[in-house]
PDB file of C-alpha atoms in Angstrom:
ATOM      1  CA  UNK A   6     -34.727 -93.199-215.980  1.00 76.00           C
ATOM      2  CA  UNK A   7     -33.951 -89.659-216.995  1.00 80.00           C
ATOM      3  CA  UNK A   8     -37.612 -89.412-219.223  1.00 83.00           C
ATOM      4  CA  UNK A   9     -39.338 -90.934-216.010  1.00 81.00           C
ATOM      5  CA  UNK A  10     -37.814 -88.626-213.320  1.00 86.00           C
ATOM      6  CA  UNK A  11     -38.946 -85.715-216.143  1.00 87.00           C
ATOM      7  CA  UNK A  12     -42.429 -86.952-216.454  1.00 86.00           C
ATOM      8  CA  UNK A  13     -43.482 -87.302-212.797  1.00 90.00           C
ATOM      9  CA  UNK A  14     -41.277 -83.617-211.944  1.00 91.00           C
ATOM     10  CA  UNK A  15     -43.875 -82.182-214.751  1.00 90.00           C
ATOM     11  CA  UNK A  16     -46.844 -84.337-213.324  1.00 92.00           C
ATOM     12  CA  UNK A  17     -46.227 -82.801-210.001  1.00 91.00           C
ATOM     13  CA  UNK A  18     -45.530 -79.062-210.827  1.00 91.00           C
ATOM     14  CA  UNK A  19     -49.062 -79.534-212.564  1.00 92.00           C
ATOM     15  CA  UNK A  20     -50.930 -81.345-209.855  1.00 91.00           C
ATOM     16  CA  UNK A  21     -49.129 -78.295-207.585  1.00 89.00           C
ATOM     17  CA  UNK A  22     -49.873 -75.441-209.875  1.00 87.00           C
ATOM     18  CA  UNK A  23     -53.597 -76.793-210.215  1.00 89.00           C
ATOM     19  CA  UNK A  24     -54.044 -76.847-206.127  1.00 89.00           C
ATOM     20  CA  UNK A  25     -52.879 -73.558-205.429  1.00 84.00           C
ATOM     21  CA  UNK A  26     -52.328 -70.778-208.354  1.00 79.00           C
ATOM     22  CA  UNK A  27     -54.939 -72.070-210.425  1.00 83.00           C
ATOM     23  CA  UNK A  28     -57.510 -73.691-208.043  1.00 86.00           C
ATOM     24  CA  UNK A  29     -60.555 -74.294-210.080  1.00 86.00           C
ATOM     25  CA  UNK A  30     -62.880 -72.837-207.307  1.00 87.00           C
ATOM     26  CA  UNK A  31     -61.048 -69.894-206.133  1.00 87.00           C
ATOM     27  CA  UNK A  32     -59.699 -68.547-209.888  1.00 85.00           C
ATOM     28  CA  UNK A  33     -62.594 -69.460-212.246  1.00 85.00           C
ATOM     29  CA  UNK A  34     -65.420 -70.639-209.537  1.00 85.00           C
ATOM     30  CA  UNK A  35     -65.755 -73.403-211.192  1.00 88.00           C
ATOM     31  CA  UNK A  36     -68.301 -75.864-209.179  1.00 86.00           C
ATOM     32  CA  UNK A  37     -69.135 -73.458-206.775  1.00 86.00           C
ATOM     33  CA  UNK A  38     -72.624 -74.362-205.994  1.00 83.00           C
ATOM     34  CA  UNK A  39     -71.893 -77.998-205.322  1.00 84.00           C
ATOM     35  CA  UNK A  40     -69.385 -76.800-202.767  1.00 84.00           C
ATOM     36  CA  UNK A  41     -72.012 -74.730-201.310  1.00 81.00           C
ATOM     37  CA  UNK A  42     -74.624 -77.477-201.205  1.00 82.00           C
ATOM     38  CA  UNK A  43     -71.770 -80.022-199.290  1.00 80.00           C
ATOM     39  CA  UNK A  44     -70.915 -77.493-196.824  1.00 75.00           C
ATOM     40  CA  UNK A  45     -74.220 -77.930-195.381  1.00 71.00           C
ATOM     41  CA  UNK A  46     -75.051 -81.560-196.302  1.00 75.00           C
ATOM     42  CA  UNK A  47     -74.253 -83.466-193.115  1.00 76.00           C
ATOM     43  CA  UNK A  48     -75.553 -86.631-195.540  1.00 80.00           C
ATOM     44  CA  UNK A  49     -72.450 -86.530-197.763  1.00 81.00           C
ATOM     45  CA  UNK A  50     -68.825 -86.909-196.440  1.00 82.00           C
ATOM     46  CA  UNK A  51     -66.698 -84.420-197.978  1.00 80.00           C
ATOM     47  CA  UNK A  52     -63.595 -86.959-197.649  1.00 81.00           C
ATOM     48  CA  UNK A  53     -65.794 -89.495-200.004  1.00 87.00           C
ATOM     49  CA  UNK A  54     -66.744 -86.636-202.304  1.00 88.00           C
ATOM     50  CA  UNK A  55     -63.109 -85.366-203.006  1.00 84.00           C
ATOM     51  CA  UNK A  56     -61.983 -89.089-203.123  1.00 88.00           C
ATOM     52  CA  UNK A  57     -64.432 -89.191-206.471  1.00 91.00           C
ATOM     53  CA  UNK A  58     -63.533 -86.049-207.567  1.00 90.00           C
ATOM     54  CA  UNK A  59     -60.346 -86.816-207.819  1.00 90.00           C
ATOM     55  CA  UNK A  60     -60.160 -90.793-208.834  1.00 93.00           C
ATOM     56  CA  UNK A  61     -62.619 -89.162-211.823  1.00 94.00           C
ATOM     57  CA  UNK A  62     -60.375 -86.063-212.785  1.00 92.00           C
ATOM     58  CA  UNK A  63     -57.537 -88.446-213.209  1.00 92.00           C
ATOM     59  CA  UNK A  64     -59.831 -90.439-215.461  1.00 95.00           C
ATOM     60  CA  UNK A  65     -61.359 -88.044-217.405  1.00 95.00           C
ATOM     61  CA  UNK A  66     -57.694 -86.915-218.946  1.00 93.00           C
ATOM     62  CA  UNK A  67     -56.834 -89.548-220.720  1.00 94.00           C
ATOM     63  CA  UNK A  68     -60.605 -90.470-222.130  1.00 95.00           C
ATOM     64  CA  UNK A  69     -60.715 -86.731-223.441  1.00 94.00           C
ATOM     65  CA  UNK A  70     -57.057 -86.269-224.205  1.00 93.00           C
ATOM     66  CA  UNK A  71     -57.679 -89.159-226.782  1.00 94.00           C
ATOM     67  CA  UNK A  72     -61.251 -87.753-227.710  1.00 93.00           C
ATOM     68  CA  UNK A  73     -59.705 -84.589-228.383  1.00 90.00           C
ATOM     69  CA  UNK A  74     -57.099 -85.743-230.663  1.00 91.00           C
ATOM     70  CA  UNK A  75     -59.644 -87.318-232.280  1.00 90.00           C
ATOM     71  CA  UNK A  76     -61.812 -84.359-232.973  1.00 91.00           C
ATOM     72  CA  UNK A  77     -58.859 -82.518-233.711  1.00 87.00           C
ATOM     73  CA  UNK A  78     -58.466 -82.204-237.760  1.00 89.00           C
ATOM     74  CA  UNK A  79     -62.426 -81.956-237.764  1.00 89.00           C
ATOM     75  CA  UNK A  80     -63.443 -78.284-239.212  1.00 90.00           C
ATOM     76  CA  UNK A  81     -66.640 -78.132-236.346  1.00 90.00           C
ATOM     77  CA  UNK A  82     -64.628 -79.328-233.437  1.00 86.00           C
ATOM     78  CA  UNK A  83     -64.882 -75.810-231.354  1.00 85.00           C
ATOM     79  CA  UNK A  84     -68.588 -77.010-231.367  1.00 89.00           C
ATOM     80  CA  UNK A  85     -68.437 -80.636-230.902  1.00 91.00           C
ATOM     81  CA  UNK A  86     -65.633 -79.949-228.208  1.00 90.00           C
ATOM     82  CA  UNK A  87     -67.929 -79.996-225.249  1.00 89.00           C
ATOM     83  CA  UNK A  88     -70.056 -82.458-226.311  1.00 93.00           C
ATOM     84  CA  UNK A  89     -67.510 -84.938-226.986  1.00 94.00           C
ATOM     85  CA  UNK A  90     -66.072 -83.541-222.924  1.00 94.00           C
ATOM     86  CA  UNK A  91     -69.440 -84.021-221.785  1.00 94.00           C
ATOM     87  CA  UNK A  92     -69.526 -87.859-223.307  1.00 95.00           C
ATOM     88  CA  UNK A  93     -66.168 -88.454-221.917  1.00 95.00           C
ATOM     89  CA  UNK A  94     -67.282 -87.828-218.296  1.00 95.00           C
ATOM     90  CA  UNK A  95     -70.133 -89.629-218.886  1.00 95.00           C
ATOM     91  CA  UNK A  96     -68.732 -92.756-219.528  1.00 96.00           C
ATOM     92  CA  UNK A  97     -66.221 -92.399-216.972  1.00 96.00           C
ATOM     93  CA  UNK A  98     -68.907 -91.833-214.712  1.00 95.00           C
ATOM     94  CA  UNK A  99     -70.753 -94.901-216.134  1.00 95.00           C
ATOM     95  CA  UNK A 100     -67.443 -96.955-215.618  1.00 96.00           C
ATOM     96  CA  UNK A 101     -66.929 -95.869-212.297  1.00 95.00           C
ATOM     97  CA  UNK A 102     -70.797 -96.471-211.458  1.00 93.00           C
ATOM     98  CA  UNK A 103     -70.684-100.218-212.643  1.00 95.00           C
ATOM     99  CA  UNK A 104     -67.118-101.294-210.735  1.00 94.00           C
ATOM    100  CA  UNK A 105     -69.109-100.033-207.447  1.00 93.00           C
ATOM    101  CA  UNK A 106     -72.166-101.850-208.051  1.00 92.00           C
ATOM    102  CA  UNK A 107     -70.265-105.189-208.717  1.00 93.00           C
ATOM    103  CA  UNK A 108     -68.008-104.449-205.713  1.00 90.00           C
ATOM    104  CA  UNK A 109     -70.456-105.816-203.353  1.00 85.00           C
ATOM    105  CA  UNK A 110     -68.416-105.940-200.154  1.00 88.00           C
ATOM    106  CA  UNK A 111     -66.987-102.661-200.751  1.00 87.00           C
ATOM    107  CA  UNK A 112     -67.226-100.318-197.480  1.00 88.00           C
ATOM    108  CA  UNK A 113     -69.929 -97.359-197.864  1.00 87.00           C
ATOM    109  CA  UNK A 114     -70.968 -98.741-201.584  1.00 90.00           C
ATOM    110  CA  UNK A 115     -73.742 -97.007-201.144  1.00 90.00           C
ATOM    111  CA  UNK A 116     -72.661 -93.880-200.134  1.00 90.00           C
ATOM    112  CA  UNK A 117     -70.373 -93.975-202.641  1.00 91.00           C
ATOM    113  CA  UNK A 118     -72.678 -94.916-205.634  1.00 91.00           C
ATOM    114  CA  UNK A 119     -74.729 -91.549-204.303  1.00 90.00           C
ATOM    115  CA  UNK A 120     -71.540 -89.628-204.702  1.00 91.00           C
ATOM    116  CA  UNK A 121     -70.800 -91.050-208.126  1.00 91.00           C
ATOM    117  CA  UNK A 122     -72.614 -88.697-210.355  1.00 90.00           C
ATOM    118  CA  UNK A 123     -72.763 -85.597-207.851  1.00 87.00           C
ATOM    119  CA  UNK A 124     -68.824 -85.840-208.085  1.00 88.00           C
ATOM    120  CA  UNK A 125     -68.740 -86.701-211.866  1.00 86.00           C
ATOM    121  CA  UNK A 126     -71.680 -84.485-213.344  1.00 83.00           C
ATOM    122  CA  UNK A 127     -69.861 -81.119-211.555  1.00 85.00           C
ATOM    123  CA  UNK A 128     -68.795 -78.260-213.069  1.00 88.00           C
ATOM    124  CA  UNK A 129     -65.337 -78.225-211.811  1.00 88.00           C
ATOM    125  CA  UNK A 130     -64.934 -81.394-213.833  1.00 92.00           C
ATOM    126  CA  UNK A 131     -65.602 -80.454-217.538  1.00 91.00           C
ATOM    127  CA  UNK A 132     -64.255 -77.082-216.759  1.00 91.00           C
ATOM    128  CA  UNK A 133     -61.293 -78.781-215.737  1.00 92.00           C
ATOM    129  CA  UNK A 134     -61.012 -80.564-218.989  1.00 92.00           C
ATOM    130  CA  UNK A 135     -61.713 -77.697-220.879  1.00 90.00           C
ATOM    131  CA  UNK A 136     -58.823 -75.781-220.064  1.00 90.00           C
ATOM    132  CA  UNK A 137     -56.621 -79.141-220.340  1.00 91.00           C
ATOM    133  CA  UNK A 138     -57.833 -79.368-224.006  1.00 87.00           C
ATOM    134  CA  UNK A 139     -58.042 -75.820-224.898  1.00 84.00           C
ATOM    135  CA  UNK A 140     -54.265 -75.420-223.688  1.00 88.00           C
ATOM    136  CA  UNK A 141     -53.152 -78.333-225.513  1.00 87.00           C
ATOM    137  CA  UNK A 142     -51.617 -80.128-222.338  1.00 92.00           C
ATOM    138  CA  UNK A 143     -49.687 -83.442-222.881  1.00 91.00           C
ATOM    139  CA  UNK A 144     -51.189 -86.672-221.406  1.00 92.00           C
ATOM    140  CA  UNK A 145     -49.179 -86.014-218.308  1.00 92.00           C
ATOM    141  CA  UNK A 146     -49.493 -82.683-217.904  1.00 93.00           C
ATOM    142  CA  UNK A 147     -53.681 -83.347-218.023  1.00 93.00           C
ATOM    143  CA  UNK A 148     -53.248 -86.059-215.273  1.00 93.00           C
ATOM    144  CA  UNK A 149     -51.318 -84.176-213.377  1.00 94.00           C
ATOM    145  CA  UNK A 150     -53.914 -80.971-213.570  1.00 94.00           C
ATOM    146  CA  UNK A 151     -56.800 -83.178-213.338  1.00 92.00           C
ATOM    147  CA  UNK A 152     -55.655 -84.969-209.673  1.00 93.00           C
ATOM    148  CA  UNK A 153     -54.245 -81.547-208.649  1.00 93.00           C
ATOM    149  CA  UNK A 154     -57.935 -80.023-209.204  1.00 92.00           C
ATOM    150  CA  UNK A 155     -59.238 -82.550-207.433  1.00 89.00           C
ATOM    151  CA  UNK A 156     -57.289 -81.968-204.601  1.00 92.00           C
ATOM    152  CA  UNK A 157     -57.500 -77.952-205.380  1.00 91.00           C
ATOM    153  CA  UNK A 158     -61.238 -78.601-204.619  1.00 89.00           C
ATOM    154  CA  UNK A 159     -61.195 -80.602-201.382  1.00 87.00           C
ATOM    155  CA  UNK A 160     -58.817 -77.668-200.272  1.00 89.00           C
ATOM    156  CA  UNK A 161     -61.620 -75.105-200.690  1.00 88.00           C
ATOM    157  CA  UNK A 162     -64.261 -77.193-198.973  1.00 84.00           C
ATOM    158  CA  UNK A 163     -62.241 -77.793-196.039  1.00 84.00           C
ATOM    159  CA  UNK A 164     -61.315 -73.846-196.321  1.00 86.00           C
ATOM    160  CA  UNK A 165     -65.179 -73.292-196.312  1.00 84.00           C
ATOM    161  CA  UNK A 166     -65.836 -75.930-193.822  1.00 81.00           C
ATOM    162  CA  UNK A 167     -63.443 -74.588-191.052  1.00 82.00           C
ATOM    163  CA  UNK A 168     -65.152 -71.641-191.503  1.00 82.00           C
ATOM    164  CA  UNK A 169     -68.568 -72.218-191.229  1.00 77.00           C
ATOM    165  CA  UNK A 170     -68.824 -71.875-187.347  1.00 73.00           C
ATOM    166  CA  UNK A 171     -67.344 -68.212-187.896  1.00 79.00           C
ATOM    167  CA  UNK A 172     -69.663 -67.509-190.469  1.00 81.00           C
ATOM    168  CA  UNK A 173     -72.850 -68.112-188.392  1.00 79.00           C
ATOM    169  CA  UNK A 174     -71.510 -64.675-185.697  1.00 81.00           C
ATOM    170  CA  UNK A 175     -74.431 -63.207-184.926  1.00 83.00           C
ATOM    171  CA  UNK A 176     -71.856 -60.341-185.694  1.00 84.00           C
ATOM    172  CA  UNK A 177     -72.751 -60.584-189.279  1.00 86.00           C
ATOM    173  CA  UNK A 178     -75.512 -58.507-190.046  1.00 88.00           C
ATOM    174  CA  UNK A 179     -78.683 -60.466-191.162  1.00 87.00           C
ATOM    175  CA  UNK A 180     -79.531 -60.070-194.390  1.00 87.00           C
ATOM    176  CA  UNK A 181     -75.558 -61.415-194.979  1.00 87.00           C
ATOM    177  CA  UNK A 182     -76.010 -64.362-192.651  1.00 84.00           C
ATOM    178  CA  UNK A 183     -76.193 -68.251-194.836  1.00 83.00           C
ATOM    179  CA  UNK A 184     -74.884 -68.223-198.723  1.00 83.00           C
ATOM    180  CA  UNK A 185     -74.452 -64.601-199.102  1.00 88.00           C
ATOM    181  CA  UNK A 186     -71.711 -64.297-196.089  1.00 89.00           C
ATOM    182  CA  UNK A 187     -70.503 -67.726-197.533  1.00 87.00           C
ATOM    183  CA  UNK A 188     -70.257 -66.382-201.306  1.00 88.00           C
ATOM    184  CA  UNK A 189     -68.526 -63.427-199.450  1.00 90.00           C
ATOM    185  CA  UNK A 190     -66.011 -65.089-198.076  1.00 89.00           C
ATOM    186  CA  UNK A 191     -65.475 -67.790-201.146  1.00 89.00           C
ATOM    187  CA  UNK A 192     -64.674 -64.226-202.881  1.00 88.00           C
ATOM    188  CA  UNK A 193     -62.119 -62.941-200.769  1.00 89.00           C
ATOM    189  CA  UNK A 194     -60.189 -66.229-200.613  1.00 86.00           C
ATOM    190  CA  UNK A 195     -60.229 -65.615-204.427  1.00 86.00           C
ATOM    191  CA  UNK A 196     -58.615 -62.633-204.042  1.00 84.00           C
ATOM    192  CA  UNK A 197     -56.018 -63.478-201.957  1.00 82.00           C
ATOM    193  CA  UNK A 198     -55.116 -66.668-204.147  1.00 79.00           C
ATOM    194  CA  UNK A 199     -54.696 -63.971-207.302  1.00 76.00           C
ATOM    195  CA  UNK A 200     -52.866 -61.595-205.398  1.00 73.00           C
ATOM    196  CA  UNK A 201     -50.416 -64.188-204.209  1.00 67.00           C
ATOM    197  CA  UNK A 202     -50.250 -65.371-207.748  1.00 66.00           C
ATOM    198  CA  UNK A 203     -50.320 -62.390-209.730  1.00 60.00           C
ATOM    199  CA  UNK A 204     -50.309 -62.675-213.587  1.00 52.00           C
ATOM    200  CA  UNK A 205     -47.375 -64.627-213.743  1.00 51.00           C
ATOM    201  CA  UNK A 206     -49.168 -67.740-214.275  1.00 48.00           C
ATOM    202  CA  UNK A 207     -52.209 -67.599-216.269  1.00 46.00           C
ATOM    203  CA  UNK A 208     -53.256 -70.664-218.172  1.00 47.00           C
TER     204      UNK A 208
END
């Protein structure tokens, strides 16, 4: 009881730490541009795309947590590192891909199958893994990281979202007004989130 209380308290302070003080968008800008792009896609739900996002994170830890040991004694594994990543969200992706198209009844199956690989094939995803692998996280500390990132990332999009009716003020000059105004304002959440973090966690 004691080892399960310990594992989900170190599950959660990782999910936690990976929504907040190190939110893959706002401290390394990780998937940045695909955030941008479903701001202003009224075709894609940003619910269904953080759903994704998240159900793949989670399984993308334990595919490369065991590729990694794997690659581990191997004298070239710095190189073969992101491949190996890459392959490990691909097949995830592939997995995922295949359980939608035999769900038949399932709601939005369409929409979701679209969502698939714009959720899976994202930055934020193998960057995400990266710094689970590179920092030598446990199997529950990646799990925990990879839904908190998830989550981190759904965060800034609603964050962006809310503030896209500001960001259109005729108050902003022109040649500011669209992405640059939106990049703008990305940047200075960024800066807020590190000074309200400081260096006291760094990863």
């Amino acid at each position: 009881m004691k080892e399960v209380v310990s594992s989900s308290a170190v599950f959660f302070s990782y999910a936690l730490l990976a929504i907040f003080a190190q939110n893959a968008v706002f401290t390394r800008a990780l998937g940045v541009s695909r955030m941008v792009q479903l701001v202003g896609d009224d075709r894609t739900s940003s619910a269904l795309f953080g759903m994704m996002l998240c159900i793949t994170q989670v399984l993308v830890a334990p595919v490369a947590f065991v590729a990694g040991r794997f690659i581990a004694p191997l004298d070239n594994r710095a190189q073969l590192r992101p491949l190996v990543y890459i392959a490990s969200i691909a097949l995830v992706c592939l997995a995922e891909h295949l359980v939608l198209w035999l769900l038949h009844s399932l709601p939005r199956r369409s929409q979701l199958l679209r969502i698939v690989p714009l959720a899976a094939l994202n930055s934020g995803v193998l960057g995400t893994v990266l710094v689970e692998r590179t920092q030598s996280f446990t199997l529950g500390e990646s799990l925990g990281f990879g839904l908190g990132s998830g989550l981190g990332y759904v965060l800034a999009v609603l964050l962006v979202t809310e503030a896209r009716h500001r960001l259109r003020s005729k108050a902003i000059p022109k040649a500011f007004r669209g992405l640059p105004i939106t990049l703008v304002y990305i940047g200075v959440l960024a800066l807020a989130i590190y000074g309200f973090t400081g260096h006291s966690v760094i990863l």
